[in-house]
PDB file of C-alpha atoms and ligand atoms in Angstrom:
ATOM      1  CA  UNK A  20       0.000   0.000   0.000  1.00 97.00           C
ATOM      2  CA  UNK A  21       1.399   2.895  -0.934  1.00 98.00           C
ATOM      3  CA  UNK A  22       0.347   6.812  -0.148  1.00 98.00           C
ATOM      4  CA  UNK A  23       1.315  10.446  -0.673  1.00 98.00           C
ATOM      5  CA  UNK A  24       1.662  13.585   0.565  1.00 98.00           C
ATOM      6  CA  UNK A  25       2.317  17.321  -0.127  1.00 98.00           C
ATOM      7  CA  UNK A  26       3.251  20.081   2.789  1.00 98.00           C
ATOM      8  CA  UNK A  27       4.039  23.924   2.438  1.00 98.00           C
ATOM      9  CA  UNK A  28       5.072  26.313   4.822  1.00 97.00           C
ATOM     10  CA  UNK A  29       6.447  29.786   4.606  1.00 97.00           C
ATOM     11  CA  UNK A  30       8.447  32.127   6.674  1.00 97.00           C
ATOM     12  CA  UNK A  31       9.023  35.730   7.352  1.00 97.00           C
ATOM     13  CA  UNK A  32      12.963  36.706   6.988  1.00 97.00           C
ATOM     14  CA  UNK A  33      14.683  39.222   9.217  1.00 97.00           C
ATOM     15  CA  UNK A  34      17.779  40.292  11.117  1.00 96.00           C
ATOM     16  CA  UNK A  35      18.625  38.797  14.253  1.00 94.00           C
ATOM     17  CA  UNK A  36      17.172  35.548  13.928  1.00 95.00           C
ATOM     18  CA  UNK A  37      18.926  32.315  12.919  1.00 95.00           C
ATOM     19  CA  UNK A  38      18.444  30.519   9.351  1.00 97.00           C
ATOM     20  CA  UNK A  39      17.702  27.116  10.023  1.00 97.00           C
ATOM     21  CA  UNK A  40      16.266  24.808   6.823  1.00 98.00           C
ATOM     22  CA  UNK A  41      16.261  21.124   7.101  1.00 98.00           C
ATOM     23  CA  UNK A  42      17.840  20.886   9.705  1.00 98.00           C
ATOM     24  CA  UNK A  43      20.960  22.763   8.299  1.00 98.00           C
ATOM     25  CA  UNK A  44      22.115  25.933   9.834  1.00 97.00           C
ATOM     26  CA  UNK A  45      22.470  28.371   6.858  1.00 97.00           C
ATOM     27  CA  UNK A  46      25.279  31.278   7.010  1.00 95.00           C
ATOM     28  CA  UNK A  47      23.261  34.411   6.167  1.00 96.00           C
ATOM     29  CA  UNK A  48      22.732  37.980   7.743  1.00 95.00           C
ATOM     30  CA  UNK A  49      18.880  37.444   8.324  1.00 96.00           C
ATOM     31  CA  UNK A  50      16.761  34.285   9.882  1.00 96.00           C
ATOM     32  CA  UNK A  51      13.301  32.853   9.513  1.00 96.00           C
ATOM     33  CA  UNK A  52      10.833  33.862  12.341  1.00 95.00           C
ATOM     34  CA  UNK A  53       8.484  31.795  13.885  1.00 93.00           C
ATOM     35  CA  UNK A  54       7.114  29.867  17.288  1.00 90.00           C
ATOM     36  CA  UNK A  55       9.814  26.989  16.844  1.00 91.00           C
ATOM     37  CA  UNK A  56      13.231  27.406  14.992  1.00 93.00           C
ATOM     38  CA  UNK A  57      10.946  28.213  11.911  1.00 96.00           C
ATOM     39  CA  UNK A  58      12.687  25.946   9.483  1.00 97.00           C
ATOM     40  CA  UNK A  59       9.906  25.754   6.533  1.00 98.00           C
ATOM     41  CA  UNK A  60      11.218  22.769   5.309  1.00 98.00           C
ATOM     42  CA  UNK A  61      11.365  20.503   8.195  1.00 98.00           C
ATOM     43  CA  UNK A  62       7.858  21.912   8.746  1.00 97.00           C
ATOM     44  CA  UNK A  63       7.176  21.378   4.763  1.00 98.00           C
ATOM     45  CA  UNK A  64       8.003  18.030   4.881  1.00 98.00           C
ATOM     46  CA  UNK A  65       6.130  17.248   8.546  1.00 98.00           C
ATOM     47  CA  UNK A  66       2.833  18.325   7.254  1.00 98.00           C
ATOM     48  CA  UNK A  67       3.762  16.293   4.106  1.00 98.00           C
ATOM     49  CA  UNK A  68       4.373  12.969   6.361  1.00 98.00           C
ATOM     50  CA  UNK A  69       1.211  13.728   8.254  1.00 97.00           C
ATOM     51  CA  UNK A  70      -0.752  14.354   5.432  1.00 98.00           C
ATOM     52  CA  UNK A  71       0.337  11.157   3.580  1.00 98.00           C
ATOM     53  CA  UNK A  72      -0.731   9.147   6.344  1.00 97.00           C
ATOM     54  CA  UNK A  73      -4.190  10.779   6.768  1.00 97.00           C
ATOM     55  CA  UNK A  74      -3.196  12.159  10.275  1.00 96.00           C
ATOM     56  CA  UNK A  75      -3.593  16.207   9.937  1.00 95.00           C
ATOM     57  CA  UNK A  76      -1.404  19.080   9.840  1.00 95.00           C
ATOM     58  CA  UNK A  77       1.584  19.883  11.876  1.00 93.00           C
ATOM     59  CA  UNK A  78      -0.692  22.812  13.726  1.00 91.00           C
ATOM     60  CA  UNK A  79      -2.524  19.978  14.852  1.00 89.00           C
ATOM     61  CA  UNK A  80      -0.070  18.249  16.692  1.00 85.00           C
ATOM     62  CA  UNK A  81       2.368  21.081  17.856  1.00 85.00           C
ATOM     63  CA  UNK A  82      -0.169  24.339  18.197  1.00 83.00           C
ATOM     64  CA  UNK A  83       1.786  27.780  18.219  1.00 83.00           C
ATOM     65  CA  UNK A  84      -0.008  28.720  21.695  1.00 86.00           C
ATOM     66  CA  UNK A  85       2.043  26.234  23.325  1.00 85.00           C
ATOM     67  CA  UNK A  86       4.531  27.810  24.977  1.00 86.00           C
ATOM     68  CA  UNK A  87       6.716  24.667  25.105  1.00 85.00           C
ATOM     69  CA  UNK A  88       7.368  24.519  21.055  1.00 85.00           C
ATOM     70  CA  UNK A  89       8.485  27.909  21.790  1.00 87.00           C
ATOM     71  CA  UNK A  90      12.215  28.058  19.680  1.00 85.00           C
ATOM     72  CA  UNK A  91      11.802  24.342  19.404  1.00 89.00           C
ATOM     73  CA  UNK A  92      14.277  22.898  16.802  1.00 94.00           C
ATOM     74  CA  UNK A  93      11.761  21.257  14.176  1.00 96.00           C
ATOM     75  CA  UNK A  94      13.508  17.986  13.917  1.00 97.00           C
ATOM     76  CA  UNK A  95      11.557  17.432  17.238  1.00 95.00           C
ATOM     77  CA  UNK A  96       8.128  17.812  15.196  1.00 95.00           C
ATOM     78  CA  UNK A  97       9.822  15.805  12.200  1.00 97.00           C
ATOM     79  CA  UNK A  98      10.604  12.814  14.739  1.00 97.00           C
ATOM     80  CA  UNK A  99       6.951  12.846  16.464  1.00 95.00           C
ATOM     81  CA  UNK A 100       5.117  12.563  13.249  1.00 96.00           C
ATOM     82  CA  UNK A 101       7.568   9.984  12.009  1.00 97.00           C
ATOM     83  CA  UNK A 102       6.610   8.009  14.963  1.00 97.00           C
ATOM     84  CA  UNK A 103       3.008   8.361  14.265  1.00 96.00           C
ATOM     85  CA  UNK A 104       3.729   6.997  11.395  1.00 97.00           C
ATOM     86  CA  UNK A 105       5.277   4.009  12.102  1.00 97.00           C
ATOM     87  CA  UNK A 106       2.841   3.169  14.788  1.00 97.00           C
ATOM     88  CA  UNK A 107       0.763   2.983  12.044  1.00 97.00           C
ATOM     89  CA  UNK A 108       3.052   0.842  10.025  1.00 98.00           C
ATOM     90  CA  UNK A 109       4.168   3.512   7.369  1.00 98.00           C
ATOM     91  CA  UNK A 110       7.220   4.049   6.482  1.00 97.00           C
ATOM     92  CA  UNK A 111       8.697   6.867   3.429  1.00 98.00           C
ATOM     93  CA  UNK A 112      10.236   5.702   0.463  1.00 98.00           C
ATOM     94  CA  UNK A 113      11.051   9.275  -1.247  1.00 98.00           C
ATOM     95  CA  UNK A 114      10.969  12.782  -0.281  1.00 98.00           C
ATOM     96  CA  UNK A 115      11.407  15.967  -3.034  1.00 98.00           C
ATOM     97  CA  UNK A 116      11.783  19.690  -1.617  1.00 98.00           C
ATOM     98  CA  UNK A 117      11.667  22.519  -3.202  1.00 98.00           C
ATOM     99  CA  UNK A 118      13.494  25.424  -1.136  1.00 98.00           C
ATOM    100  CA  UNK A 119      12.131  29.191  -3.018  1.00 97.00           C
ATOM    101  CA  UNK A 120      14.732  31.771  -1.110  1.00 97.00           C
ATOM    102  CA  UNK A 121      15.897  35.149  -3.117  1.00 97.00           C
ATOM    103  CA  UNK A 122      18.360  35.200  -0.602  1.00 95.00           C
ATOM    104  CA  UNK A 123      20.749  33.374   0.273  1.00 95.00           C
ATOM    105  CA  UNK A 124      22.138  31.203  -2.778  1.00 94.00           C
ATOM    106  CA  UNK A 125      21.209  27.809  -1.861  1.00 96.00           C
ATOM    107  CA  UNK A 126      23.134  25.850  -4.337  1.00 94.00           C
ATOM    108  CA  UNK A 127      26.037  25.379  -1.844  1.00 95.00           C
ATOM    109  CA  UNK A 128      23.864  23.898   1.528  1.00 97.00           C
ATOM    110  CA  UNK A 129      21.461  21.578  -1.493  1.00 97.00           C
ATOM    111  CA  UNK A 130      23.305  18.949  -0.529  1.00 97.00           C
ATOM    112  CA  UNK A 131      24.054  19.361   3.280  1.00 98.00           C
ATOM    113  CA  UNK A 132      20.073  19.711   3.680  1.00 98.00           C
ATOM    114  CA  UNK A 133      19.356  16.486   1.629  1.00 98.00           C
ATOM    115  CA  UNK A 134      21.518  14.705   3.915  1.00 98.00           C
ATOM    116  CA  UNK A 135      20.643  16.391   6.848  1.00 98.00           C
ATOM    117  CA  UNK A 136      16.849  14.907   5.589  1.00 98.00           C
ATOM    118  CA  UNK A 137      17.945  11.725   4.452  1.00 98.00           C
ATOM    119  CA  UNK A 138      19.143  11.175   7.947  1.00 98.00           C
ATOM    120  CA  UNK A 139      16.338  12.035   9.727  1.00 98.00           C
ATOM    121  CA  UNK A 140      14.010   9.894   7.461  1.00 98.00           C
ATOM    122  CA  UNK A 141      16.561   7.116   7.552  1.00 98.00           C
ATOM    123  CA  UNK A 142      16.538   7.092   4.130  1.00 98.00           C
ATOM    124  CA  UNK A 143      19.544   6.591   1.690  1.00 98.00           C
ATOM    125  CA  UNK A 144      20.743   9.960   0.046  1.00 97.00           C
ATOM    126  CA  UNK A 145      19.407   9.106  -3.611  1.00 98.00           C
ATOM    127  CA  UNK A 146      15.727   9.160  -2.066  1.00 98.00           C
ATOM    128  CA  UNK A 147      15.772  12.279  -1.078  1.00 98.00           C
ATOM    129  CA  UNK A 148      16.043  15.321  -3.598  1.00 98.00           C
ATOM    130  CA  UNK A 149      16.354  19.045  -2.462  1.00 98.00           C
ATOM    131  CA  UNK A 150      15.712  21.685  -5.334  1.00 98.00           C
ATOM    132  CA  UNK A 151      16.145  25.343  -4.799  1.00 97.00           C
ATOM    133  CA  UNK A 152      14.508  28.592  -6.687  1.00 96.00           C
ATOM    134  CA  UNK A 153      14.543  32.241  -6.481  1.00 92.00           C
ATOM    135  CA  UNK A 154      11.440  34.716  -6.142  1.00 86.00           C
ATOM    136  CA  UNK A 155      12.609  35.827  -9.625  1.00 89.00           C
ATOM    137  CA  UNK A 156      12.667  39.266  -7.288  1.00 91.00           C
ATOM    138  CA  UNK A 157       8.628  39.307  -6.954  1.00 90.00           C
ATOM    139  CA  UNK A 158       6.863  39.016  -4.637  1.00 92.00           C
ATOM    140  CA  UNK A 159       7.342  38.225  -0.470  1.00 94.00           C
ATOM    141  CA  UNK A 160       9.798  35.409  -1.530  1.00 94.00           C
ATOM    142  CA  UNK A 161      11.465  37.189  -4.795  1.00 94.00           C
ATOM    143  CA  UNK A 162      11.818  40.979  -2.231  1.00 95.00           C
ATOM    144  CA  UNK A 163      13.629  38.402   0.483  1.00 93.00           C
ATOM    145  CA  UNK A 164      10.672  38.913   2.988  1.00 96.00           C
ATOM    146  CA  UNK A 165      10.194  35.596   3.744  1.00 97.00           C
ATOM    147  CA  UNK A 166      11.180  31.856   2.680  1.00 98.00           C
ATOM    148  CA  UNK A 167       9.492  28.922   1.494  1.00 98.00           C
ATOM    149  CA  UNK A 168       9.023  25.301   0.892  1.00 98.00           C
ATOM    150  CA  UNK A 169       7.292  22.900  -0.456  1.00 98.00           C
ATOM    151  CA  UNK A 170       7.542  19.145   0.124  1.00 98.00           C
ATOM    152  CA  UNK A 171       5.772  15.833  -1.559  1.00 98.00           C
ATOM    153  CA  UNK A 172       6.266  12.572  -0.585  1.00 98.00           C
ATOM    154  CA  UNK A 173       5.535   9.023  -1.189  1.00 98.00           C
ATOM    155  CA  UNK A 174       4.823   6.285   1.656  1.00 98.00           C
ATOM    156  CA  UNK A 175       4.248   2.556   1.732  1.00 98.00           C
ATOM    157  CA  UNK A 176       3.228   0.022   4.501  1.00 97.00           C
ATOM    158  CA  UNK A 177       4.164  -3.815   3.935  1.00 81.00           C
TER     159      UNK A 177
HETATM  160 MG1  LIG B  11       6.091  26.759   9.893  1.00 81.04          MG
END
């Protein structure tokens, strides 16, 4: 049986915060803000687990009121879905991202974030797939107000 699932998330971009996306910390002079860490793509791909498996969104099963997500690092989200998941006997089989940041280049962390994903999925490297775009300068992504992601992927239970 197999299943699958999309997940987007987006983030607001400014000074003082930390860039954190999948799981990678990301040299740049702003950061994404949010509840938690704010990394869109671990969030991205969470709501793309949870929604592959029929189990809701990410809001769902960390809300933003709770004060103890506060500045949570996402894997912890990532982790607790994956283990809803396999209580249910699913497992992933691939994951594609799509990072869209005007700012920074993400050519040189594609790789470091796939891994960084692969791990966490326990998945080899060559089933995961990170893809980056610009904003093409419009819009909240394209003026560098904000970051976002996009994530599908593909489940199966024996
Ligand atoms: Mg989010």
């Amino acid at each position: 049986m197999i299943r699958v699932g999309s997940g987007h998330d987006t983030h607001r971009l400014a000074e003082g915060y930390p860039l954190v996306l999948g799981g990678v910390a990301v040299r740049h002079t702003k950061g994404l803000v949010g509840h938690s860490d704010a990394d869109a793509v671990l969030h991205a791909v969470t709501d793309a687990l949870l929604g592959a498996a029929g189990l809701g969104d990410i809001g769902d099963a960390f809300p933003d009121t709770d004060p103890q997500w506060k500045g949570a690092d996402s894997r912890i989200f990532l982790r607790a879905a994956l283990e809803r998941l396999n209580l249910k006997g699913w497992k992933p089989v691939n994951l594609d991202v799509t990072v869209f940041a005007q700012e920074p280049k993400l050519g040189p962390v594609k790789a470091a974030i796939r891994d960084s994903l692969a791990h966490l999925l326990s998945l080899p490297a060559d089933c995961v797939n990170v893809k980056a775009k610009t904003g093409e300068k419009v819009g909240h992504i394209g003026r560098g107000e904000a970051i976002g992601a996009h994530a599908v992927v593909l489940i199966e239970k024996a």
